[in-house]
Amino acid sequence: MSTQVRYSIIIPMFNEEEVIQETYRRIKKVMGATGEPYELLFVNDGSTDNCAQMIEECSYWDESVKLIDLSRNFGHQIAITAGMDYALGDAVVIIDADLQDPPELILDMIAEWKKGYEVVYAKRIKRNGESLFKKWTAALFYRILRYSTDISIPVDTGDFRLIDRKVCDELKRLPEKNRFVRGLVSWVGFRQKALEYERDERLAGETKYPLKRMIKLSLDGITSFSYKPLKLAGYLGALLSASGFLYLMYVLYLALFTDEAVKGWASMIGITLTFNGFVLIMLGVLGEYVGRIYDESKGRPLYIVQEFYGGKKQQSTQKHRVAHLNK
C-alpha cells in the first residue's frame, strides 16, 4: 500500500458517552505499544448523546483519531462497513466501544497476523455480565446459523476481529444492504484463526442490542447465507399436505363403507387452523426473502456521512473515495 498507516481500528459507537473516554484511553495505550503508525476510526452511528463531540475534540489534538459522523442511525453492521470504507491500514481491527471486548487482545491478533493469518477473530469462551436468556439465545442462534448455511461461520464469535487489507478490499466489493459482517468475513475465505477470550461486562451504559435488534441480526445472518428455511417450509408443506390427504381418505371411508358417524369436527377445525397457521408462517418466511430482494433493488447507498473529522490532509481524498464506493 501507498499509505504509512499500519493499523486501522474501527470503533462503531451509539450513545457511548459514559464509556468512550476510557475506550479511547485503553485502545490508545494498546496501539502505542505496537510502535507502528495507526489510526482510530470512530464511527458515530446517529448517537443522541455527546460521544461524537467528545471524539471530535480528540481529533483536533490527536492526529490518529478520526470521526466518521453518519447522518443518522444506520445500524451496527453498516457502521462497521463505513469504517472499512475509510480504513487505510494494512490490517483492520473491528472492536465495539463498550469495552466488553478487551482491547489488549489486539496485540495477540497482530502477532497472529504477522505469522500469515489474514483473519484473526476472537471467540468467546465465557460471557460475563449477561443474562441467562441472552447467553442461551446467542448460543442457539450461532448453532442454528451453523447448521443452516453452506459456509462455516464460527460459533460464539462477534465482530471483534482483525482482517488483512486484501480481506477488507474484498468485503468492500460485496454490495449487500442487509449486512452480516462476520458471515461475510467467513464467506470470503482466506487463512483464519481463532483466539479464545472471556468477554467482560459492560463498563457503563446499556446494551445496544436488545431482543428486537438481535432478532433482526439473526434474520439477516440466516437469510443472507442460506435458503434452507424455504426448503424446510416446502418439506413441511408436503408432509402436512400428505397427512391431510390421508385423513380425508379416512373420513371418506367412514362415510361410504361403514355405518359409523363421521366424528371429530373439533379435530378438523384444529387441523384446519394448523394448516392455515403453517401457510402464514411460510408466507412470512417468503416475505423475509422478498423484502431483502426489495432492499437490494432500490440501489440506495448503505449510509450517508454527515461529517468527517481528523486526518485533514486525507479528508478530501477519503470523501471522494467513499462517495465513489457508494454509487
Coordinates of C-alpha atoms in Angstrom, one line a residue:
M1 CA 0.0 0.0 0.0
S2 CA 1.0 3.6 -0.5
T3 CA -0.1 4.7 2.9
Q4 CA 2.0 4.9 6.1
V5 CA -0.9 3.7 8.3
R6 CA -0.1 0.2 9.5
Y7 CA -3.3 -0.5 11.6
S8 CA -6.8 0.9 11.3
I9 CA -9.0 0.4 14.4
I10 CA -12.7 0.7 13.6
I11 CA -14.9 1.6 16.7
P12 CA -18.6 1.9 15.9
M13 CA -20.4 3.8 18.7
F14 CA -24.0 4.6 19.5
N15 CA -24.7 6.6 22.7
E16 CA -21.5 5.6 24.4
E17 CA -20.8 8.9 26.2
E18 CA -20.3 7.1 29.6
V19 CA -17.5 4.8 28.3
I20 CA -16.0 6.4 25.3
Q21 CA -13.1 8.2 27.1
E22 CA -12.0 5.0 28.7
T23 CA -12.3 3.2 25.4
Y24 CA -10.1 5.8 23.8
R25 CA -7.6 5.6 26.6
R26 CA -7.3 1.8 26.6
I27 CA -7.1 1.4 22.8
K28 CA -4.6 4.3 22.6
K29 CA -2.4 2.6 25.1
V30 CA -2.6 -0.8 23.3
M31 CA -1.8 0.7 19.9
G32 CA 1.0 2.8 21.3
A33 CA 2.7 -0.4 22.4
T34 CA 3.0 -1.6 18.8
G35 CA 5.5 1.2 17.9
E36 CA 3.9 1.4 14.5
P37 CA 1.6 4.0 12.9
Y38 CA -2.1 3.6 13.3
E39 CA -5.5 5.3 13.1
L40 CA -8.5 5.2 15.4
L41 CA -11.7 5.4 13.3
F42 CA -14.7 6.2 15.5
V43 CA -18.0 5.7 13.6
N44 CA -20.8 7.7 15.1
D45 CA -24.0 5.8 14.2
G46 CA -26.5 8.5 14.9
S47 CA -25.8 9.0 18.6
T48 CA -28.0 11.4 20.5
D49 CA -25.6 11.9 23.4
N50 CA -22.2 13.8 23.4
C51 CA -19.9 10.9 22.4
A52 CA -19.4 12.2 18.9
Q53 CA -18.5 15.7 20.2
M54 CA -16.0 14.2 22.6
I55 CA -14.2 12.3 19.8
E56 CA -14.3 15.3 17.6
E57 CA -12.4 17.2 20.2
C58 CA -9.9 14.4 20.5
S59 CA -9.3 14.6 16.7
Y60 CA -8.1 18.2 17.0
W61 CA -5.1 17.3 19.1
D62 CA -4.6 13.6 18.4
E63 CA -3.9 13.1 14.6
S64 CA -4.5 9.4 14.9
V65 CA -8.2 10.0 15.9
K66 CA -10.8 10.3 13.1
L67 CA -14.5 10.6 13.4
I68 CA -16.9 9.3 10.7
D69 CA -20.2 11.0 11.7
L70 CA -23.1 9.3 10.0
S71 CA -26.2 11.4 9.3
R72 CA -28.5 9.1 11.3
N73 CA -28.6 5.6 12.9
F74 CA -28.0 3.1 10.1
G75 CA -27.2 0.1 12.3
H76 CA -24.1 -1.5 13.8
Q77 CA -23.2 -3.6 10.7
I78 CA -23.5 -0.6 8.4
A79 CA -21.3 1.5 10.8
I80 CA -18.7 -1.2 10.6
T81 CA -18.9 -1.1 6.8
A82 CA -18.4 2.6 6.8
G83 CA -15.3 2.2 8.9
M84 CA -13.9 -0.4 6.4
D85 CA -14.6 2.0 3.5
Y86 CA -12.5 4.7 5.3
A87 CA -9.8 2.5 6.7
L88 CA -6.2 3.0 5.3
G89 CA -4.3 0.4 7.3
D90 CA -2.6 -2.8 6.2
A91 CA -4.5 -4.5 8.9
V92 CA -8.0 -3.5 10.1
V93 CA -9.4 -4.3 13.6
I94 CA -13.1 -4.1 14.5
I95 CA -13.9 -3.6 18.1
D96 CA -17.1 -2.2 19.9
A97 CA -16.9 0.9 22.1
D98 CA -18.4 -0.8 25.2
L99 CA -15.2 -2.5 26.3
Q100 CA -16.8 -5.9 26.6
D101 CA -14.1 -7.0 24.2
P102 CA -10.6 -6.3 25.7
P103 CA -8.5 -4.1 23.5
E104 CA -5.4 -5.8 24.9
L105 CA -6.3 -8.8 22.8
I106 CA -5.5 -6.7 19.7
L107 CA -1.8 -7.3 20.3
D108 CA -2.3 -11.1 20.1
M109 CA -4.3 -10.6 16.9
I110 CA -1.4 -8.6 15.4
A111 CA 1.1 -11.3 16.3
E112 CA -1.0 -14.0 14.6
W113 CA -1.5 -11.7 11.5
K114 CA 2.3 -11.3 11.3
K115 CA 2.5 -15.1 11.2
G116 CA 0.5 -15.1 8.0
Y117 CA -3.2 -15.3 9.0
E118 CA -5.4 -12.9 7.0
V119 CA -8.3 -13.1 9.6
V120 CA -7.9 -13.4 13.3
Y121 CA -11.2 -13.5 15.2
A122 CA -12.0 -13.6 18.9
K123 CA -14.0 -16.5 20.2
R124 CA -15.9 -16.1 23.5
I125 CA -15.5 -18.9 26.0
K126 CA -17.3 -17.0 28.7
R127 CA -19.8 -14.1 28.7
N128 CA -19.7 -12.1 31.9
G129 CA -22.4 -9.8 33.0
E130 CA -25.1 -11.1 30.6
S131 CA -28.4 -12.6 31.5
L132 CA -29.0 -16.4 31.2
F133 CA -31.6 -15.6 28.5
K134 CA -29.1 -13.6 26.4
K135 CA -26.5 -16.3 26.7
W136 CA -29.0 -19.1 25.7
T137 CA -30.5 -17.3 22.8
A138 CA -27.0 -16.3 21.5
A139 CA -25.7 -19.9 21.7
L140 CA -28.9 -21.1 20.0
F141 CA -28.6 -18.6 17.1
Y142 CA -25.0 -19.4 16.3
R143 CA -25.8 -23.1 16.2
I144 CA -28.8 -22.7 14.0
L145 CA -26.8 -20.5 11.7
R146 CA -24.0 -23.1 11.5
Y147 CA -26.4 -25.9 10.6
S148 CA -28.5 -23.9 8.1
T149 CA -25.7 -22.4 6.0
D150 CA -23.3 -23.9 3.4
I151 CA -20.3 -21.9 4.7
S152 CA -18.5 -22.4 8.1
I153 CA -19.4 -19.4 10.3
P154 CA -17.6 -19.9 13.7
V155 CA -19.9 -20.2 16.7
D156 CA -19.7 -17.8 19.7
T157 CA -17.9 -15.1 17.8
G158 CA -18.9 -11.4 17.3
D159 CA -17.4 -8.7 15.1
F160 CA -14.2 -8.3 17.2
R161 CA -11.5 -9.4 14.8
L162 CA -8.5 -8.4 12.7
I163 CA -8.7 -8.6 8.9
D164 CA -5.9 -8.1 6.4
R165 CA -6.0 -5.3 3.8
K166 CA -6.9 -7.7 1.0
V167 CA -9.8 -9.1 3.0
C168 CA -11.1 -5.6 3.7
D169 CA -10.9 -4.8 0.0
E170 CA -12.8 -7.9 -0.9
L171 CA -15.5 -7.1 1.7
K172 CA -15.9 -3.6 0.2
R173 CA -16.8 -5.3 -3.2
L174 CA -19.8 -7.1 -1.6
P175 CA -23.0 -5.0 -2.2
E176 CA -25.5 -6.4 0.4
K177 CA -27.8 -3.9 2.1
N178 CA -28.8 -6.2 5.0
R179 CA -25.2 -7.0 6.1
F180 CA -24.0 -9.6 8.5
V181 CA -20.3 -8.8 8.6
R182 CA -19.0 -11.8 10.5
G183 CA -20.7 -14.1 7.9
L184 CA -19.3 -12.1 5.0
V185 CA -15.8 -12.5 6.5
S186 CA -16.3 -16.3 6.6
W187 CA -17.6 -16.2 3.1
V188 CA -14.6 -14.5 1.5
G189 CA -12.3 -17.2 3.0
F190 CA -8.5 -16.7 3.4
R191 CA -6.5 -18.1 6.3
Q192 CA -8.4 -17.6 9.5
K193 CA -7.6 -18.3 13.2
A194 CA -9.5 -18.0 16.4
L195 CA -8.3 -16.5 19.7
E196 CA -10.3 -17.5 22.8
Y197 CA -11.1 -15.0 25.5
E198 CA -13.6 -14.2 28.2
R199 CA -16.0 -11.4 27.4
D200 CA -16.2 -8.7 30.1
E201 CA -19.3 -7.0 31.5
R202 CA -20.1 -3.6 30.0
L203 CA -18.1 -0.9 31.8
A204 CA -21.1 1.5 31.7
G205 CA -24.3 2.2 29.8
E206 CA -26.9 -0.2 28.3
T207 CA -26.6 -2.8 25.6
K208 CA -27.3 -1.6 22.1
Y209 CA -28.5 -5.0 21.0
P210 CA -31.9 -5.5 22.7
L211 CA -34.0 -8.5 21.7
K212 CA -35.6 -6.7 18.7
R213 CA -32.2 -5.9 17.2
M214 CA -30.9 -9.4 17.9
I215 CA -33.8 -10.9 16.0
K216 CA -33.1 -8.6 13.1
L217 CA -29.4 -9.6 13.1
S218 CA -30.3 -13.2 13.3
L219 CA -32.7 -12.9 10.3
D220 CA -30.0 -11.1 8.3
G221 CA -27.5 -13.8 9.0
I222 CA -29.8 -16.7 8.1
T223 CA -31.3 -15.2 5.0
S224 CA -28.0 -13.8 3.7
F225 CA -26.3 -17.2 3.7
S226 CA -29.0 -19.8 3.5
Y227 CA -32.2 -20.7 1.6
K228 CA -32.8 -23.8 3.8
P229 CA -35.7 -22.1 5.6
L230 CA -37.5 -22.1 2.2
K231 CA -36.6 -25.7 1.6
L232 CA -37.8 -26.6 5.1
A233 CA -41.1 -24.8 4.5
G234 CA -41.5 -26.9 1.3
Y235 CA -40.8 -30.2 3.1
L236 CA -43.2 -29.4 6.0
G237 CA -45.9 -28.3 3.5
A238 CA -45.6 -31.6 1.6
L239 CA -45.7 -33.5 4.9
L240 CA -48.8 -31.7 6.1
S241 CA -50.5 -32.0 2.7
A242 CA -49.9 -35.7 2.7
S243 CA -51.2 -36.1 6.2
G244 CA -54.3 -34.0 5.3
F245 CA -54.9 -36.2 2.3
L246 CA -54.7 -39.4 4.3
Y247 CA -57.1 -38.1 6.9
L248 CA -59.5 -37.1 4.1
M249 CA -59.4 -40.6 2.7
Y250 CA -60.1 -42.0 6.2
V251 CA -63.1 -39.7 6.6
L252 CA -64.5 -40.7 3.1
Y253 CA -64.0 -44.4 4.0
L254 CA -66.0 -44.0 7.2
A255 CA -68.8 -42.1 5.3
L256 CA -69.1 -44.6 2.4
F257 CA -68.3 -48.0 3.7
T258 CA -69.3 -48.0 7.4
D259 CA -72.3 -47.1 9.5
E260 CA -70.2 -45.2 11.9
A261 CA -70.9 -41.5 12.0
V262 CA -68.2 -39.2 11.0
K263 CA -66.9 -37.7 14.2
G264 CA -64.2 -35.3 15.1
W265 CA -65.3 -32.0 13.8
A266 CA -63.4 -30.3 16.6
S267 CA -60.2 -32.0 15.5
M268 CA -61.0 -31.0 11.9
I269 CA -61.2 -27.4 13.0
G270 CA -57.9 -27.8 14.8
I271 CA -56.2 -29.3 11.8
T272 CA -57.6 -26.5 9.6
L273 CA -56.2 -23.9 11.9
T274 CA -52.8 -25.7 12.0
F275 CA -52.7 -25.7 8.2
N276 CA -53.7 -22.1 8.0
G277 CA -51.0 -21.2 10.6
F278 CA -48.4 -23.0 8.7
V279 CA -49.4 -21.2 5.5
L280 CA -49.0 -17.9 7.2
I281 CA -45.6 -18.9 8.6
M282 CA -44.5 -19.9 5.2
L283 CA -45.7 -16.6 3.8
G284 CA -43.7 -14.8 6.5
V285 CA -40.5 -16.7 5.5
L286 CA -41.1 -15.8 1.9
G287 CA -41.7 -12.2 2.9
E288 CA -38.3 -12.0 4.7
Y289 CA -36.5 -13.1 1.5
V290 CA -38.7 -10.9 -0.8
G291 CA -38.2 -7.9 1.5
R292 CA -34.5 -8.3 1.2
I293 CA -34.7 -8.5 -2.6
Y294 CA -36.7 -5.3 -2.5
D295 CA -34.0 -3.6 -0.4
E296 CA -31.3 -4.7 -2.8
S297 CA -33.3 -3.5 -5.8
K298 CA -33.6 0.1 -4.6
G299 CA -30.0 0.8 -5.1
R300 CA -29.7 3.3 -2.2
P301 CA -26.2 3.9 -0.6
L302 CA -25.5 2.0 2.5
Y303 CA -25.0 5.1 4.6
I304 CA -24.6 8.9 4.4
V305 CA -21.6 10.6 6.1
Q306 CA -22.6 13.9 7.6
E307 CA -19.0 15.0 8.6
F308 CA -15.5 13.5 8.7
Y309 CA -13.2 14.9 11.3
G310 CA -9.4 14.2 11.7
G311 CA -6.7 13.4 9.2
K312 CA -7.2 16.8 7.5
K313 CA -4.7 16.1 4.7
Q314 CA -6.6 12.9 3.8
Q315 CA -10.1 14.2 4.3
S316 CA -10.9 15.4 0.8
T317 CA -9.4 12.3 -0.8
Q318 CA -11.4 10.0 1.5
K319 CA -14.7 11.8 0.9
H320 CA -14.2 11.4 -2.8
R321 CA -13.2 7.7 -2.5
V322 CA -16.2 6.8 -0.3
A323 CA -18.7 8.7 -2.4
H324 CA -17.4 6.7 -5.4
L325 CA -17.8 3.4 -3.5
N326 CA -21.4 4.2 -2.6
K327 CA -22.5 5.0 -6.1

